Structure formats: structure tokens, C-alpha cells
Short mmCIF file of C-alpha atoms and ligand atoms in Angstrom, two decimals:
data_model
loop_
_atom_site.label_atom_id
_atom_site.label_comp_id
_atom_site.label_asym_id
_atom_site.label_seq_id
_atom_site.Cartn_x
_atom_site.Cartn_y
_atom_site.Cartn_z
CA MET A 283 -5.90 12.85 33.22
CA ASN A 284 -5.19 9.43 33.37
CA LYS A 285 -3.99 7.44 30.73
CA ILE A 286 -6.49 4.74 29.73
CA THR A 287 -4.77 0.83 30.11
CA ASN A 288 -7.79 -1.18 30.21
CA GLU A 289 -6.77 -4.06 27.61
CA THR A 290 -10.89 -3.84 26.46
CA ILE A 291 -10.10 -0.66 25.33
CA ASN A 292 -6.72 -1.44 23.45
CA LYS A 293 -8.33 -4.06 21.59
CA ALA A 294 -11.67 -1.58 20.46
CA GLU A 295 -9.26 0.95 19.45
CA SER A 296 -6.82 -0.65 17.47
CA GLU A 297 -10.59 -2.73 15.66
CA ALA A 298 -11.39 1.69 15.32
CA VAL A 299 -9.07 2.35 12.94
CA SER A 300 -10.71 0.33 10.44
CA GLY A 301 -13.77 1.63 11.62
CA LYS A 302 -15.62 3.21 14.63
CA LYS A 303 -16.74 1.32 17.61
CA THR A 304 -19.95 2.66 19.08
CA ILE A 305 -19.39 3.35 23.01
CA LEU A 306 -23.04 4.63 25.00
CA SER A 307 -23.05 5.33 28.40
CA GLY A 308 -25.53 6.74 30.89
CA ILE A 309 -25.84 9.39 33.90
CA GLN A 310 -28.79 10.51 36.43
CA PRO A 311 -29.18 14.29 36.80
CA THR A 312 -30.03 13.82 40.00
CA GLY A 313 -26.15 12.44 41.44
CA VAL A 314 -24.97 15.14 39.79
CA ALA A 315 -22.15 15.30 39.13
CA THR A 316 -19.38 13.69 41.80
CA LEU A 317 -15.78 12.94 42.50
CA GLY A 318 -16.92 9.31 42.19
CA SER A 319 -18.86 9.40 38.70
CA TYR A 320 -16.29 11.19 37.23
CA LEU A 321 -13.06 9.36 38.05
CA GLY A 322 -15.22 5.90 37.44
CA ALA A 323 -17.20 6.98 34.66
CA LEU A 324 -17.12 10.58 32.75
CA ARG A 325 -13.15 11.18 32.84
CA ASN A 326 -13.67 8.24 30.00
CA TRP A 327 -16.11 9.26 28.21
CA ALA A 328 -14.36 12.55 27.70
CA ALA A 329 -11.10 10.35 27.18
CA LEU A 330 -12.58 8.22 24.21
CA ALA A 331 -15.67 10.74 22.77
CA ASP A 332 -12.11 10.94 19.83
CA THR A 333 -12.06 7.85 19.01
CA TYR A 334 -15.84 6.26 18.54
CA SER A 335 -18.35 7.69 18.05
CA CYS A 336 -20.34 7.67 21.13
CA TYR A 337 -23.81 8.38 23.58
CA TYR A 338 -24.36 9.74 26.78
CA SER A 339 -28.02 10.69 28.41
CA ILE A 340 -28.79 11.48 31.12
CA VAL A 341 -31.02 9.88 32.25
CA ASP A 342 -34.28 11.57 34.37
CA MET A 343 -36.61 8.55 33.31
CA HIS A 344 -34.42 6.00 36.05
CA ALA A 345 -34.59 9.34 37.94
CA ILE A 346 -37.67 9.53 39.02
CA THR A 347 -37.13 5.34 40.85
CA VAL A 348 -36.81 7.51 43.34
CA ARG A 349 -38.85 11.20 44.14
CA GLN A 350 -38.50 13.74 42.83
CA VAL A 351 -38.95 17.65 43.31
CA PRO A 352 -40.67 18.96 39.45
CA ALA A 353 -38.46 22.43 39.73
CA GLU A 354 -35.32 20.46 41.19
CA LEU A 355 -35.04 17.80 38.65
CA ARG A 356 -35.11 20.05 35.16
CA ARG A 357 -32.88 22.09 37.24
CA LEU A 358 -30.28 19.11 37.87
CA GLN A 359 -31.04 18.44 33.99
CA TYR A 360 -29.25 21.48 32.97
CA GLU A 361 -26.46 21.82 34.86
CA GLN A 362 -25.89 17.63 34.88
CA LEU A 363 -25.11 18.13 30.19
CA ALA A 364 -23.68 22.07 31.47
CA VAL A 365 -20.96 19.70 33.62
CA LEU A 366 -20.88 16.68 30.96
CA ILE A 367 -19.24 19.52 28.42
CA ALA A 368 -17.40 21.33 30.10
CA CYS A 369 -15.78 17.62 30.83
CA GLY A 370 -14.31 17.25 27.83
CA ILE A 371 -17.78 15.47 25.70
CA ASP A 372 -18.41 18.33 22.95
CA PRO A 373 -21.53 18.09 22.09
CA ASP A 374 -20.44 18.20 17.85
CA LYS A 375 -18.63 14.60 17.54
CA ASN A 376 -20.95 12.77 19.92
CA VAL A 377 -24.46 12.51 20.86
CA LEU A 378 -25.99 13.70 24.55
CA PHE A 379 -29.26 12.94 24.86
CA VAL A 380 -31.72 13.52 27.01
CA GLN A 381 -33.32 9.84 28.00
CA SER A 382 -37.09 10.89 28.57
CA HIS A 383 -36.80 12.76 25.04
CA VAL A 384 -36.43 9.18 22.81
CA PRO A 385 -39.53 7.92 23.25
CA ALA A 386 -38.02 4.69 22.16
CA HIS A 387 -35.95 3.58 25.16
CA ALA A 388 -39.78 3.44 27.20
CA GLN A 389 -40.75 1.81 23.74
CA LEU A 390 -38.15 -1.37 24.01
CA ALA A 391 -37.61 -1.29 27.97
CA TRP A 392 -41.36 -2.05 28.25
CA VAL A 393 -41.00 -5.29 25.34
CA LEU A 394 -38.25 -5.82 27.82
CA ASN A 395 -39.63 -6.32 31.20
CA CYS A 396 -41.78 -9.08 29.07
CA TYR A 397 -37.88 -10.78 28.52
CA THR A 398 -36.60 -9.85 32.06
CA MET A 399 -37.53 -12.61 35.04
CA PHE A 400 -38.40 -11.71 38.09
CA GLY A 401 -36.08 -13.21 40.29
CA GLU A 402 -33.09 -11.72 38.23
CA LEU A 403 -34.22 -7.95 39.39
CA SER A 404 -34.62 -9.16 42.71
CA ARG A 405 -31.23 -10.45 42.53
CA MET A 406 -29.58 -6.66 41.42
CA THR A 407 -27.24 -5.19 43.98
CA GLN A 408 -29.30 -1.55 43.54
CA PHE A 409 -32.31 -2.60 43.93
CA LYS A 410 -31.99 -3.66 47.48
CA ASP A 411 -29.49 -0.72 48.74
CA LYS A 412 -32.41 1.77 46.90
CA SER A 413 -35.03 -0.24 48.29
CA SER A 414 -33.67 -0.44 51.72
CA LYS A 415 -32.82 3.33 51.73
CA ASN A 416 -36.42 4.11 50.44
CA ALA A 417 -38.47 1.52 51.85
CA ASP A 418 -41.88 3.69 51.98
CA ASN A 419 -41.84 3.73 48.13
CA ILE A 420 -40.17 0.39 46.55
CA ASN A 421 -42.53 0.91 43.23
CA ALA A 422 -42.34 -0.98 39.59
CA GLY A 423 -40.22 1.02 37.98
CA LEU A 424 -37.49 1.12 41.00
CA PHE A 425 -37.12 -2.63 40.29
CA SER A 426 -37.54 -3.05 36.87
CA TYR A 427 -35.24 -0.75 36.69
CA PRO A 428 -32.61 -3.14 35.26
CA ALA A 429 -35.18 -3.71 32.07
CA LEU A 430 -34.79 0.03 31.00
CA GLN A 431 -30.98 0.23 31.27
CA ALA A 432 -31.13 -2.79 29.22
CA ALA A 433 -33.36 -0.88 26.99
CA ASP A 434 -30.76 2.70 27.13
CA ILE A 435 -28.07 0.61 26.18
CA LEU A 436 -29.69 -1.76 23.67
CA LEU A 437 -31.25 0.08 21.17
CA TYR A 438 -27.67 1.99 20.20
CA ARG A 439 -25.52 -1.26 19.50
CA PRO A 440 -22.02 -0.42 21.52
CA ASP A 441 -19.53 -2.04 21.29
CA LEU A 442 -18.56 -1.21 25.02
CA VAL A 443 -20.03 0.78 27.84
CA PRO A 444 -17.79 2.56 30.23
CA VAL A 445 -19.59 2.38 33.61
CA GLY A 446 -17.86 2.68 38.01
CA ALA A 447 -18.02 -0.79 39.29
CA ASP A 448 -21.35 -0.38 40.95
CA GLN A 449 -22.58 -0.69 37.03
CA LYS A 450 -21.20 -3.85 36.22
CA GLN A 451 -23.84 -5.90 37.75
CA HIS A 452 -26.87 -4.20 35.43
CA VAL A 453 -24.88 -4.51 31.55
CA GLU A 454 -24.28 -8.44 32.42
CA LEU A 455 -27.75 -8.56 33.06
CA THR A 456 -28.42 -7.04 29.72
CA ARG A 457 -25.97 -9.23 28.33
CA ASP A 458 -27.86 -11.98 29.84
CA ILE A 459 -32.19 -10.78 28.21
CA ALA A 460 -30.36 -9.61 24.70
CA VAL A 461 -29.05 -13.59 24.40
CA ARG A 462 -31.97 -14.43 25.02
CA PHE A 463 -33.73 -12.05 23.15
CA ASN A 464 -31.46 -13.36 19.74
CA GLY A 465 -32.27 -17.26 21.02
CA ILE A 466 -35.74 -16.66 20.14
CA TYR A 467 -35.33 -14.22 16.68
CA GLY A 468 -31.90 -13.66 15.64
CA ASP A 469 -29.57 -11.50 15.72
CA VAL A 470 -31.88 -8.33 16.43
CA PHE A 471 -28.88 -6.82 19.44
CA LYS A 472 -25.85 -6.79 19.99
CA LEU A 473 -24.11 -8.22 22.94
CA PRO A 474 -22.19 -5.24 24.74
CA GLU A 475 -18.46 -4.85 27.20
CA PRO A 476 -18.57 -2.94 30.22
CA TYR A 477 -15.26 -0.77 30.24
CA ILE A 478 -14.58 -0.40 33.68
CA PRO A 479 -10.90 1.10 35.15
CA LYS A 480 -8.44 -0.42 37.41
CA VAL A 481 -8.26 2.39 39.66
CA GLY A 482 -11.09 4.70 40.47
CA ALA A 483 -13.98 1.96 39.30
CA LYS A 484 -14.62 2.79 42.59
CA ILE A 485 -14.55 5.96 45.15
CA MET A 486 -15.01 5.38 48.67
CA ASP A 487 -16.55 8.18 50.92
CA LEU A 488 -14.34 10.58 52.77
CA GLN A 489 -15.95 10.00 55.67
CA LYS A 490 -16.91 6.64 54.86
CA PRO A 491 -14.72 4.37 52.85
CA THR A 492 -16.58 1.24 53.24
CA SER A 493 -19.33 2.73 51.34
CA LYS A 494 -19.20 4.34 47.92
CA MET A 495 -19.54 7.81 47.54
CA SER A 496 -22.32 8.73 46.60
CA LYS A 497 -24.36 12.52 47.13
CA SER A 498 -27.13 11.12 49.35
CA GLU A 499 -29.64 13.35 50.94
CA ILE A 500 -27.93 13.46 53.89
CA ASP A 501 -24.21 16.09 53.86
CA ASN A 502 -22.08 14.22 55.80
CA GLY A 503 -19.34 16.28 53.94
CA GLY A 504 -18.02 12.51 52.10
CA CYS A 505 -18.76 12.80 49.11
CA VAL A 506 -17.33 15.71 46.45
CA LEU A 507 -18.80 17.21 43.94
CA ILE A 508 -17.67 18.68 40.47
CA MET A 509 -19.31 21.74 41.41
CA ASP A 510 -18.66 22.51 44.91
CA LYS A 511 -15.57 25.10 45.23
CA PRO A 512 -12.22 24.34 46.17
CA GLU A 513 -12.51 25.65 50.10
CA ASP A 514 -15.47 22.99 50.16
CA ILE A 515 -13.51 20.37 48.90
CA MET A 516 -10.17 20.72 50.81
CA ARG A 517 -12.49 21.04 54.17
CA SER A 518 -14.32 17.69 52.68
CA PHE A 519 -10.34 15.81 52.46
CA LYS A 520 -9.62 17.48 55.75
CA ARG A 521 -11.29 15.85 56.96
CA ALA A 522 -11.01 12.67 55.34
CA VAL A 523 -11.52 9.59 57.56
CA THR A 524 -7.90 7.64 57.67
CA ASP A 525 -6.69 4.97 60.57
CA SER A 526 -5.16 4.80 63.77
CA GLU A 527 -1.13 3.68 61.36
CA THR A 528 0.44 6.19 60.41
CA SER A 529 1.72 4.87 56.26
CA VAL A 530 0.75 5.63 53.71
CA ARG A 531 0.23 2.06 51.91
CA TYR A 532 -2.40 0.66 49.60
CA ASP A 533 -4.93 -1.96 51.70
CA ALA A 534 -7.63 -1.47 50.28
CA LYS A 535 -9.78 -4.50 52.86
CA ASN A 536 -7.24 -3.01 56.21
CA LYS A 537 -7.29 0.70 55.13
CA PRO A 538 -9.93 1.48 53.10
CA GLY A 539 -9.24 5.42 54.21
CA VAL A 540 -5.84 5.51 52.52
CA SER A 541 -6.35 3.11 49.95
CA ASN A 542 -9.48 6.05 49.18
CA LEU A 543 -7.05 8.91 48.91
CA MET A 544 -4.64 6.88 47.60
CA GLN A 545 -6.77 6.19 44.77
CA ILE A 546 -8.58 9.21 43.92
CA TYR A 547 -4.22 10.68 44.20
CA SER A 548 -3.22 8.39 41.70
CA VAL A 549 -6.16 8.74 38.83
CA CYS A 550 -6.13 13.21 39.45
CA SER A 551 -2.35 13.05 38.87
CA GLY A 552 -1.34 9.56 36.96
CA LYS A 553 1.10 8.14 39.15
CA ASP A 554 0.99 4.14 40.24
CA PHE A 555 0.34 3.51 43.89
CA GLY A 556 4.65 2.36 43.98
CA ALA A 557 5.64 5.99 43.23
CA ILE A 558 2.33 7.23 45.69
CA GLU A 559 3.77 5.35 48.85
CA LYS A 560 7.40 6.54 48.25
CA GLU A 561 6.09 9.92 47.98
CA PHE A 562 5.22 9.95 51.43
CA GLU A 563 7.47 7.59 53.42
CA GLY A 564 7.41 9.16 56.34
CA LYS A 565 5.02 11.70 56.52
CA GLY A 566 1.80 11.42 57.50
CA TYR A 567 -2.06 11.35 56.27
CA GLY A 568 -2.31 14.89 56.65
CA GLU A 569 0.05 15.70 53.76
CA LEU A 570 -1.97 12.94 51.49
CA LYS A 571 -5.40 14.24 52.41
CA THR A 572 -4.14 17.76 51.58
CA ARG A 573 -2.44 17.04 48.26
CA ALA A 574 -5.42 14.32 46.88
CA GLY A 575 -7.37 17.40 47.89
CA GLU A 576 -5.42 20.00 45.98
CA ALA A 577 -4.96 17.58 42.30
CA VAL A 578 -9.08 16.93 42.86
CA ILE A 579 -9.63 20.97 42.23
CA GLU A 580 -6.83 21.78 40.08
CA LEU A 581 -8.80 18.55 38.06
CA PHE A 582 -12.62 20.80 38.88
CA ARG A 583 -11.36 24.12 38.34
CA PRO A 584 -11.86 24.33 34.70
CA ILE A 585 -14.45 21.95 34.87
CA ARG A 586 -16.84 24.08 36.69
CA GLU A 587 -15.59 27.35 35.55
CA GLU A 588 -16.71 25.90 32.23
CA ALA A 589 -19.93 24.39 33.45
CA ALA A 590 -20.95 27.79 35.32
CA ARG A 591 -21.13 29.74 31.98
CA LEU A 592 -22.96 26.55 30.45
CA ILE A 593 -25.31 26.70 33.36
CA GLY A 594 -26.19 30.70 31.85
CA ASP A 595 -26.70 29.99 28.90
CA ARG A 596 -30.10 27.96 28.74
CA ALA A 597 -31.09 28.49 24.96
CA TYR A 598 -27.40 27.28 23.99
CA LEU A 599 -28.20 23.99 26.47
CA GLN A 600 -31.59 23.51 24.31
CA ALA A 601 -29.87 24.04 21.21
CA VAL A 602 -28.26 20.95 22.31
CA MET A 603 -30.46 18.61 24.22
CA LYS A 604 -33.12 19.15 20.93
CA ASP A 605 -29.42 18.14 18.33
CA GLY A 606 -28.77 14.52 20.47
CA ALA A 607 -32.38 13.67 20.68
CA LYS A 608 -33.16 13.83 17.04
CA LYS A 609 -29.22 11.84 16.52
CA ALA A 610 -30.36 9.29 18.79
CA SER A 611 -34.39 8.98 17.96
CA PHE A 612 -32.61 8.30 14.61
CA THR A 613 -30.62 5.83 15.82
CA ALA A 614 -32.91 4.13 18.41
CA ASN A 615 -35.92 3.68 16.56
CA LYS A 616 -34.03 1.79 14.72
CA THR A 617 -33.51 -0.80 16.79
CA LEU A 618 -36.74 -0.95 17.73
CA SER A 619 -38.45 -0.84 14.58
CA LYS A 620 -36.40 -3.98 13.64
CA VAL A 621 -37.78 -5.42 17.10
CA TYR A 622 -41.36 -4.65 16.60
CA LYS A 623 -41.84 -6.65 13.52
CA LYS A 624 -39.69 -9.14 15.66
CA ILE A 625 -41.95 -9.66 17.78
CA GLY A 626 -45.29 -9.73 15.58
CA PHE A 627 -45.89 -5.70 16.25
CA ILE A 628 -47.72 -4.61 12.87
CA GLU A 629 -46.33 -1.58 11.28
CA LEU A 630 -48.89 1.28 9.78
P1 TYM B 1095 -25.48 6.94 38.89
O1 TYM B 1095 -26.09 8.14 37.53
O2 TYM B 1095 -25.97 6.03 39.23
O3 TYM B 1095 -23.58 7.14 38.07
C1 TYM B 1095 -22.92 7.04 36.42
C2 TYM B 1095 -21.98 6.58 36.93
O4 TYM B 1095 -20.89 6.90 37.72
C3 TYM B 1095 -20.62 5.57 38.27
N1 TYM B 1095 -19.86 6.08 39.37
C4 TYM B 1095 -19.12 5.50 39.99
N2 TYM B 1095 -17.50 5.28 39.78
C5 TYM B 1095 -16.67 4.52 40.21
N3 TYM B 1095 -17.02 5.80 41.84
C6 TYM B 1095 -18.22 5.58 42.12
N4 TYM B 1095 -17.87 6.24 43.90
C7 TYM B 1095 -19.36 6.22 41.36
N5 TYM B 1095 -20.81 6.25 41.84
C8 TYM B 1095 -21.01 6.50 41.08
C9 TYM B 1095 -21.73 4.81 37.73
O5 TYM B 1095 -20.71 3.22 37.71
C10 TYM B 1095 -22.01 5.42 36.52
O6 TYM B 1095 -21.03 4.57 35.31
N6 TYM B 1095 -27.39 2.63 36.47
C11 TYM B 1095 -26.96 4.09 35.69
C12 TYM B 1095 -27.09 4.84 35.11
C13 TYM B 1095 -27.51 4.62 33.10
C14 TYM B 1095 -27.11 4.24 32.66
C15 TYM B 1095 -27.34 3.06 31.51
C16 TYM B 1095 -25.43 3.88 32.41
C17 TYM B 1095 -29.23 4.38 32.93
N7 TYM B 1095 -28.55 3.70 31.74
C18 TYM B 1095 -27.09 2.93 30.43
C19 TYM B 1095 -24.76 3.10 31.09
C20 TYM B 1095 -25.60 3.61 30.42
C21 TYM B 1095 -25.89 4.90 37.09
O7 TYM B 1095 -27.99 5.42 38.12
O8 TYM B 1095 -25.16 5.35 37.29
#
């Protein structure tokens, strides 16, 4: 795993010595865990787990903004939890929970909806993207999704929110909502900083390297999942789209396929782009594809094996969910109660 070099984190790390800082992040159960979400977010979740007080959520309420098959959604939540634990996120050291198990998320989301502007939500890239892909189901939940995400974050007063580049806009909107609310009611919310890795923040589809890697209904072989078999991962890498040149050189604009492979190989091997360019001097793209594929296979092998074992232990996963929900609710309810008081709700 690459050493984290981000400045924000270094600063926050030194501050953490005097008192643990807080982290919150979330992942949809339906994205399963892709190579993109692992390199963009999950590896940092695991790396930060020892130094910070961490809250990590499987966001099932966000998932239903697009239509889901109930039994499949249930299965995917167990799988996602198993994968998170197998990635090194120890439930004894981190608060790992399912969003719908903590009602404060829905409660605060409603309040924040009333402090979020129509124009702000209309500008969200994820909304535009998802509504174009789900033209027959552009529901209100899809539109107000960022207000729920703001609630997810603000409830835990985190210092950092480790996410991939695609979520930066949502974290920025969260800050705008918090500033607006604090401007009216005083210092209620803490303003969080997004933590986005320098390399790996946007892993592209192997078949369509101009689009973000994500699991979609259409399987074109361009998305790699943590739980994929090694031979399937290698097949996807061998078929990865590159370009008509032959030199291994980082140029995200003109050589998106090769640059994406370099990015993946860099994060998995810890080598920088200069070292990779040297390593593949005079060698073709075929070798880069194979090495990147092998690096990913080796990175995922222990995670996949451990996750498979955990998926078989439903009782354990349920106990983790229960414990996580209890701990998360404790923190979340404190913030919610403060918000309710500020806005004039009566507490019984
Ligand atoms: P989601 O479930 O789509 O993705 C989970 C995390 O993985 C990152 N990610 C990627 N990073 C790099 N390259 C990719 N191809 C890639 N695909 C996904 C995402 O940036 C994200 O960090 N709205 C969020 C979930 C969420 C959340 C939150 C996140 C709900 N509430 C509160 C942070 C804080 C989402 O859909 O992520």
C-alpha cells in the first residue's frame, strides 16, 4: 500500500497526537467494492483507522435513490461489510455501521433539506449523471441526495472525509450548508475537509478510460471488483483499452488508458510515475497490463479470501452492525438534539 503523502493528512496527523481527530466516510452497498472505490477511498479508510476516531457507514438509504431488488440489496450490505472488515477496518477500533440503523441520518437530512437550495442541488454532477442514466426514475431522493450526505457527515463532526475525487463536490456543498446553518444559529456544525488521495482519486474504466470506473448494469469488463476471481481480473487488464502509440508515459489527457494503468500500478506497487516509465522503457503495453493486473490480484487476494470467510458468518456481521449502530447513534443523537433545540423543536 502506498504511503499517504497528502499535506492535509500530515497536518492532521500531527494534530492527532494531542487528541484524536474524527473521520467519517460512506460507501454505497450497491457499488460493491470496485478497484476504484478501493484505491480512491477504502485503502485510506484502513490506513487512517489507527490514528483517528473513525466512523464508516454503508449507506443503504442512498442506494435506494435508484431502484433496487430488496433481497439483493440485503445481500450486498452483508458483502460490503465483510469487504470493509477484510480491508483492515477493524470493527473493534472503528465505528462501522449501516446508515438506516441510525435514524438520526434521516432526521437531520430533513432539516438540512430546508437549508439547501434548489439551485445548489441542480448543479450536482452526480445528480445530472444519475438522472441521465435513470431517466424513468428521477425521484426527489435522487435530487436531495446531497442533503442526506451532508447529514451523514455533519452528525459526527468529522475533521476529515476521505473520498475519491467524484465526491469532492458533495463535501463542498456540505460545508456550504454547514456555514449557512451556523450563520443563523451559531457554531453548531464543524466544517469538514475532504481528504482526496493524490494518486488513485479517480480510477477510470479499463474499457472506457474517459469514464470513472463504477459498477453498472452493463458489464463491459472495464470494472474490476475486489471479490472478482484472479483470472477475471487478469482478463480485464489484458483487454484494457490503451492507444496506438507504444511508449509507457503518463499523460492523462492524451493517453487516458495507459495513464490509468500507470495510476493503478503506482498505487499498488508504491512506485511513482518516473520509476514506472523507466521500468517499462522499450517494453510494450502488454507487459504493463500484466504487471498492473498481477499487482491488483495480489493486493486483493487476502482481502477476497477473508471477506469470503466473513460472508459465511452472518451472526458475526449482524453483531458488528448492532454494535456499530449503537455507537454511531450515541454520537449522532447528540448533534441532532443540538440542532433540534436550535431550530425550535420541543424536546420531551
Ligand atoms: P460510492 O459508494 O460511489 O463510492 C465510495 C467511495 O469510493 C470512491 N470511488 C472512487 N474513487 C476513485 N476512483 C473511482 N473510480 C471511484 N469510484 C468510487 C468515492 O469517491 C467514494 O469515496 N455519495 C457517496 C457515498 C456517501 C458518502 C457519505 C461519502 C454517502 N454519504 C458521506 C462520504 C461521506 C458515494 O456514492 O460513494
